[in-house]
């Protein structure tokens, strides 16, 4: 079984390599340190399983997974993290990653690799317990679909909390006229009539 390991902590990568290569049928083909390198190494080695950390600089493991799976839908990607983060779990499920394990659970990594190689999907016990609740959660709105930027999102939130243009301007260190311009753009992008509808829209999609 050929494995590529990608983790921005070299000590973790080397520890995983040592643990896994004790088993004669596991070969670590390469080690990478970030998501961009993961994409490159996957192209180069086409491993049986890509074992990858989620939190990395520049391009994280989820972003790298999305890029790899877009070109290679059959790719077996097993994600590792030290964080039991709901958002990460949901994204991993949506992307089609074959597994999501907590990095601390070293004993589960080799069995998980074997399971993923054989076509199974693997999630750690702590993660499995959270999945039913996560799937029932209302997914937060992706404002980028409406071309709403971060500053406009902040103004929407202040409007929903009942602040006037003058109060928003003071909080955001903007002129009142600038806030009015932002509000006009928000109304146009969301196809709404007034600030009351903006507040309703915010709470409907919170």
mmCIF file of C-alpha atoms in Angstrom:
data_model
loop_
_atom_site.group_PDB
_atom_site.id
_atom_site.type_symbol
_atom_site.label_atom_id
_atom_site.label_comp_id
_atom_site.label_asym_id
_atom_site.label_seq_id
_atom_site.Cartn_x
_atom_site.Cartn_y
_atom_site.Cartn_z
ATOM 1 C CA UNK A 1 0.000 0.000 0.000
ATOM 2 C CA UNK A 2 1.591 3.251 -1.173
ATOM 3 C CA UNK A 3 0.873 6.244 1.041
ATOM 4 C CA UNK A 4 1.646 9.955 0.692
ATOM 5 C CA UNK A 5 1.693 11.906 3.979
ATOM 6 C CA UNK A 6 1.129 15.663 4.025
ATOM 7 C CA UNK A 7 1.407 17.617 7.285
ATOM 8 C CA UNK A 8 2.998 20.995 7.986
ATOM 9 C CA UNK A 9 4.554 19.541 11.153
ATOM 10 C CA UNK A 10 7.522 17.508 9.945
ATOM 11 C CA UNK A 11 7.840 15.714 13.301
ATOM 12 C CA UNK A 12 4.278 14.420 12.966
ATOM 13 C CA UNK A 13 4.947 13.235 9.406
ATOM 14 C CA UNK A 14 8.106 11.402 10.444
ATOM 15 C CA UNK A 15 6.319 9.814 13.426
ATOM 16 C CA UNK A 16 3.512 8.608 11.150
ATOM 17 C CA UNK A 17 6.052 7.283 8.659
ATOM 18 C CA UNK A 18 7.829 5.316 11.396
ATOM 19 C CA UNK A 19 4.594 3.897 12.819
ATOM 20 C CA UNK A 20 3.197 2.881 9.446
ATOM 21 C CA UNK A 21 6.349 1.442 7.871
ATOM 22 C CA UNK A 22 6.745 -0.997 10.753
ATOM 23 C CA UNK A 23 4.109 -2.922 8.813
ATOM 24 C CA UNK A 24 5.832 -4.548 5.861
ATOM 25 C CA UNK A 25 3.005 -3.910 3.408
ATOM 26 C CA UNK A 26 2.976 -0.115 3.873
ATOM 27 C CA UNK A 27 5.328 2.148 1.918
ATOM 28 C CA UNK A 28 5.507 5.920 2.369
ATOM 29 C CA UNK A 29 6.079 7.159 -1.174
ATOM 30 C CA UNK A 30 6.554 10.822 -0.213
ATOM 31 C CA UNK A 31 6.041 13.430 2.493
ATOM 32 C CA UNK A 32 4.687 16.943 1.870
ATOM 33 C CA UNK A 33 4.201 19.994 4.055
ATOM 34 C CA UNK A 34 1.229 21.917 2.594
ATOM 35 C CA UNK A 35 -1.853 21.606 0.423
ATOM 36 C CA UNK A 36 -0.218 22.823 -2.748
ATOM 37 C CA UNK A 37 2.482 20.175 -2.344
ATOM 38 C CA UNK A 38 -0.238 17.574 -1.691
ATOM 39 C CA UNK A 39 -1.779 18.283 -5.103
ATOM 40 C CA UNK A 40 1.622 18.007 -6.775
ATOM 41 C CA UNK A 41 2.558 14.794 -4.941
ATOM 42 C CA UNK A 42 -0.783 13.206 -5.770
ATOM 43 C CA UNK A 43 -0.170 13.879 -9.471
ATOM 44 C CA UNK A 44 3.325 12.447 -9.193
ATOM 45 C CA UNK A 45 2.706 9.299 -7.120
ATOM 46 C CA UNK A 46 -1.040 8.520 -7.408
ATOM 47 C CA UNK A 47 -0.930 6.903 -3.933
ATOM 48 C CA UNK A 48 -3.388 4.278 -2.743
ATOM 49 C CA UNK A 49 -4.254 6.698 0.062
ATOM 50 C CA UNK A 50 -3.342 10.339 0.687
ATOM 51 C CA UNK A 51 -3.032 10.900 4.446
ATOM 52 C CA UNK A 52 -3.335 14.638 5.001
ATOM 53 C CA UNK A 53 -3.623 17.181 7.791
ATOM 54 C CA UNK A 54 -6.425 19.752 7.513
ATOM 55 C CA UNK A 55 -4.899 22.844 9.103
ATOM 56 C CA UNK A 56 -1.956 23.971 6.977
ATOM 57 C CA UNK A 57 -0.698 27.331 5.751
ATOM 58 C CA UNK A 58 -1.360 28.681 2.239
ATOM 59 C CA UNK A 59 -3.626 25.848 1.049
ATOM 60 C CA UNK A 60 -5.257 23.714 3.738
ATOM 61 C CA UNK A 61 -6.164 20.034 3.508
ATOM 62 C CA UNK A 62 -9.804 20.664 2.574
ATOM 63 C CA UNK A 63 -8.833 23.000 -0.269
ATOM 64 C CA UNK A 64 -6.256 20.507 -1.521
ATOM 65 C CA UNK A 65 -8.817 17.682 -1.296
ATOM 66 C CA UNK A 66 -11.291 19.686 -3.387
ATOM 67 C CA UNK A 67 -8.681 20.298 -6.079
ATOM 68 C CA UNK A 68 -7.519 16.673 -6.172
ATOM 69 C CA UNK A 69 -11.034 15.180 -6.151
ATOM 70 C CA UNK A 70 -12.131 17.497 -8.957
ATOM 71 C CA UNK A 71 -9.505 15.930 -11.215
ATOM 72 C CA UNK A 72 -9.364 12.473 -9.605
ATOM 73 C CA UNK A 73 -12.832 11.612 -8.196
ATOM 74 C CA UNK A 74 -11.579 8.150 -7.272
ATOM 75 C CA UNK A 75 -8.835 9.536 -4.988
ATOM 76 C CA UNK A 76 -8.697 8.028 -1.497
ATOM 77 C CA UNK A 77 -8.087 10.895 0.923
ATOM 78 C CA UNK A 78 -7.937 10.344 4.681
ATOM 79 C CA UNK A 79 -7.950 13.623 6.613
ATOM 80 C CA UNK A 80 -6.295 14.097 9.984
ATOM 81 C CA UNK A 81 -6.831 16.906 12.459
ATOM 82 C CA UNK A 82 -6.294 17.739 16.106
ATOM 83 C CA UNK A 83 -9.594 19.655 16.101
ATOM 84 C CA UNK A 84 -13.088 18.199 16.338
ATOM 85 C CA UNK A 85 -14.513 21.078 14.289
ATOM 86 C CA UNK A 86 -18.113 20.837 13.032
ATOM 87 C CA UNK A 87 -17.432 22.945 9.948
ATOM 88 C CA UNK A 88 -14.474 20.757 8.943
ATOM 89 C CA UNK A 89 -16.528 17.581 9.325
ATOM 90 C CA UNK A 90 -19.349 18.943 7.146
ATOM 91 C CA UNK A 91 -16.911 20.093 4.454
ATOM 92 C CA UNK A 92 -15.082 16.759 4.503
ATOM 93 C CA UNK A 93 -18.394 14.922 4.029
ATOM 94 C CA UNK A 94 -19.437 17.206 1.183
ATOM 95 C CA UNK A 95 -16.088 16.957 -0.575
ATOM 96 C CA UNK A 96 -16.160 13.182 -0.652
ATOM 97 C CA UNK A 97 -13.120 12.567 1.547
ATOM 98 C CA UNK A 98 -12.919 8.867 2.474
ATOM 99 C CA UNK A 99 -12.178 9.482 6.137
ATOM 100 C CA UNK A 100 -11.697 11.989 8.940
ATOM 101 C CA UNK A 101 -9.731 11.045 12.044
ATOM 102 C CA UNK A 102 -8.363 12.819 15.068
ATOM 103 C CA UNK A 103 -4.583 12.883 14.804
ATOM 104 C CA UNK A 104 -4.182 11.840 18.439
ATOM 105 C CA UNK A 105 -5.799 8.472 17.696
ATOM 106 C CA UNK A 106 -2.639 6.838 16.312
ATOM 107 C CA UNK A 107 -3.931 3.295 16.837
ATOM 108 C CA UNK A 108 -6.797 3.894 14.401
ATOM 109 C CA UNK A 109 -4.741 5.283 11.535
ATOM 110 C CA UNK A 110 -3.412 2.038 10.019
ATOM 111 C CA UNK A 111 -6.802 0.206 10.182
ATOM 112 C CA UNK A 112 -8.380 3.323 8.672
ATOM 113 C CA UNK A 113 -5.862 3.363 5.809
ATOM 114 C CA UNK A 114 -6.592 -0.286 5.044
ATOM 115 C CA UNK A 115 -10.350 0.346 5.144
ATOM 116 C CA UNK A 116 -10.089 3.389 2.869
ATOM 117 C CA UNK A 117 -7.902 1.494 0.396
ATOM 118 C CA UNK A 118 -10.567 -1.222 0.209
ATOM 119 C CA UNK A 119 -13.249 1.345 -0.639
ATOM 120 C CA UNK A 120 -14.764 2.032 2.785
ATOM 121 C CA UNK A 121 -15.399 5.415 4.377
ATOM 122 C CA UNK A 122 -13.962 5.845 7.857
ATOM 123 C CA UNK A 123 -14.687 8.346 10.621
ATOM 124 C CA UNK A 124 -13.355 8.286 14.170
ATOM 125 C CA UNK A 125 -15.738 7.332 16.981
ATOM 126 C CA UNK A 126 -15.987 10.919 18.253
ATOM 127 C CA UNK A 127 -16.848 12.137 14.761
ATOM 128 C CA UNK A 128 -19.438 9.421 14.041
ATOM 129 C CA UNK A 129 -21.273 10.484 17.200
ATOM 130 C CA UNK A 130 -21.569 14.055 15.860
ATOM 131 C CA UNK A 131 -22.607 13.313 12.262
ATOM 132 C CA UNK A 132 -26.403 12.858 12.760
ATOM 133 C CA UNK A 133 -26.701 16.245 14.481
ATOM 134 C CA UNK A 134 -24.478 17.935 11.926
ATOM 135 C CA UNK A 135 -26.521 16.690 8.981
ATOM 136 C CA UNK A 136 -29.674 18.108 10.552
ATOM 137 C CA UNK A 137 -28.155 21.548 11.080
ATOM 138 C CA UNK A 138 -29.226 24.349 8.779
ATOM 139 C CA UNK A 139 -26.226 25.206 6.615
ATOM 140 C CA UNK A 140 -25.202 28.850 6.869
ATOM 141 C CA UNK A 141 -25.744 30.983 3.793
ATOM 142 C CA UNK A 142 -22.781 31.439 1.483
ATOM 143 C CA UNK A 143 -22.932 35.194 0.921
ATOM 144 C CA UNK A 144 -20.395 34.967 -1.899
ATOM 145 C CA UNK A 145 -23.192 33.562 -4.069
ATOM 146 C CA UNK A 146 -24.728 37.053 -3.897
ATOM 147 C CA UNK A 147 -21.323 38.740 -4.307
ATOM 148 C CA UNK A 148 -21.658 40.130 -0.777
ATOM 149 C CA UNK A 149 -18.207 40.920 0.643
ATOM 150 C CA UNK A 150 -17.111 40.761 4.292
ATOM 151 C CA UNK A 151 -17.718 44.450 4.969
ATOM 152 C CA UNK A 152 -21.238 44.217 3.545
ATOM 153 C CA UNK A 153 -21.865 41.117 5.696
ATOM 154 C CA UNK A 154 -20.838 43.116 8.758
ATOM 155 C CA UNK A 155 -23.252 45.912 7.833
ATOM 156 C CA UNK A 156 -26.041 43.343 7.342
ATOM 157 C CA UNK A 157 -25.359 42.005 10.839
ATOM 158 C CA UNK A 158 -25.467 45.500 12.396
ATOM 159 C CA UNK A 159 -28.714 46.256 10.563
ATOM 160 C CA UNK A 160 -30.200 43.009 11.899
ATOM 161 C CA UNK A 161 -29.232 44.117 15.408
ATOM 162 C CA UNK A 162 -31.211 47.337 14.904
ATOM 163 C CA UNK A 163 -28.390 49.865 14.497
ATOM 164 C CA UNK A 164 -28.944 53.031 12.472
ATOM 165 C CA UNK A 165 -26.667 54.115 9.627
ATOM 166 C CA UNK A 166 -25.063 56.652 11.968
ATOM 167 C CA UNK A 167 -24.368 53.994 14.625
ATOM 168 C CA UNK A 168 -22.986 51.572 12.027
ATOM 169 C CA UNK A 169 -20.747 54.316 10.639
ATOM 170 C CA UNK A 170 -19.331 54.975 14.113
ATOM 171 C CA UNK A 171 -18.656 51.287 14.772
ATOM 172 C CA UNK A 172 -17.000 50.705 11.383
ATOM 173 C CA UNK A 173 -15.141 54.047 11.219
ATOM 174 C CA UNK A 174 -16.950 54.984 8.006
ATOM 175 C CA UNK A 175 -18.921 58.049 6.967
ATOM 176 C CA UNK A 176 -22.691 57.858 7.143
ATOM 177 C CA UNK A 177 -22.835 58.414 3.381
ATOM 178 C CA UNK A 178 -20.563 55.408 2.801
ATOM 179 C CA UNK A 179 -22.834 53.212 4.923
ATOM 180 C CA UNK A 180 -25.838 54.413 2.896
ATOM 181 C CA UNK A 181 -24.010 53.489 -0.304
ATOM 182 C CA UNK A 182 -23.217 50.037 1.078
ATOM 183 C CA UNK A 183 -26.853 49.579 2.078
ATOM 184 C CA UNK A 184 -27.999 50.472 -1.443
ATOM 185 C CA UNK A 185 -25.601 47.898 -2.881
ATOM 186 C CA UNK A 186 -26.793 45.258 -0.400
ATOM 187 C CA UNK A 187 -30.450 45.885 -1.274
ATOM 188 C CA UNK A 188 -29.639 45.620 -4.962
ATOM 189 C CA UNK A 189 -27.579 42.420 -4.624
ATOM 190 C CA UNK A 190 -30.161 40.691 -2.422
ATOM 191 C CA UNK A 191 -33.118 42.094 -4.378
ATOM 192 C CA UNK A 192 -34.687 43.546 -1.209
ATOM 193 C CA UNK A 193 -36.672 46.756 -0.640
ATOM 194 C CA UNK A 194 -35.537 48.101 2.715
ATOM 195 C CA UNK A 195 -33.436 47.531 5.846
ATOM 196 C CA UNK A 196 -36.274 45.633 7.559
ATOM 197 C CA UNK A 197 -36.143 43.037 4.793
ATOM 198 C CA UNK A 198 -32.352 42.914 5.233
ATOM 199 C CA UNK A 199 -32.822 42.074 8.918
ATOM 200 C CA UNK A 200 -35.396 39.390 8.104
ATOM 201 C CA UNK A 201 -33.091 37.934 5.433
ATOM 202 C CA UNK A 202 -30.219 37.782 7.942
ATOM 203 C CA UNK A 203 -32.186 35.880 10.584
ATOM 204 C CA UNK A 204 -33.708 33.529 8.006
ATOM 205 C CA UNK A 205 -30.226 32.488 6.883
ATOM 206 C CA UNK A 206 -28.273 32.761 10.126
#
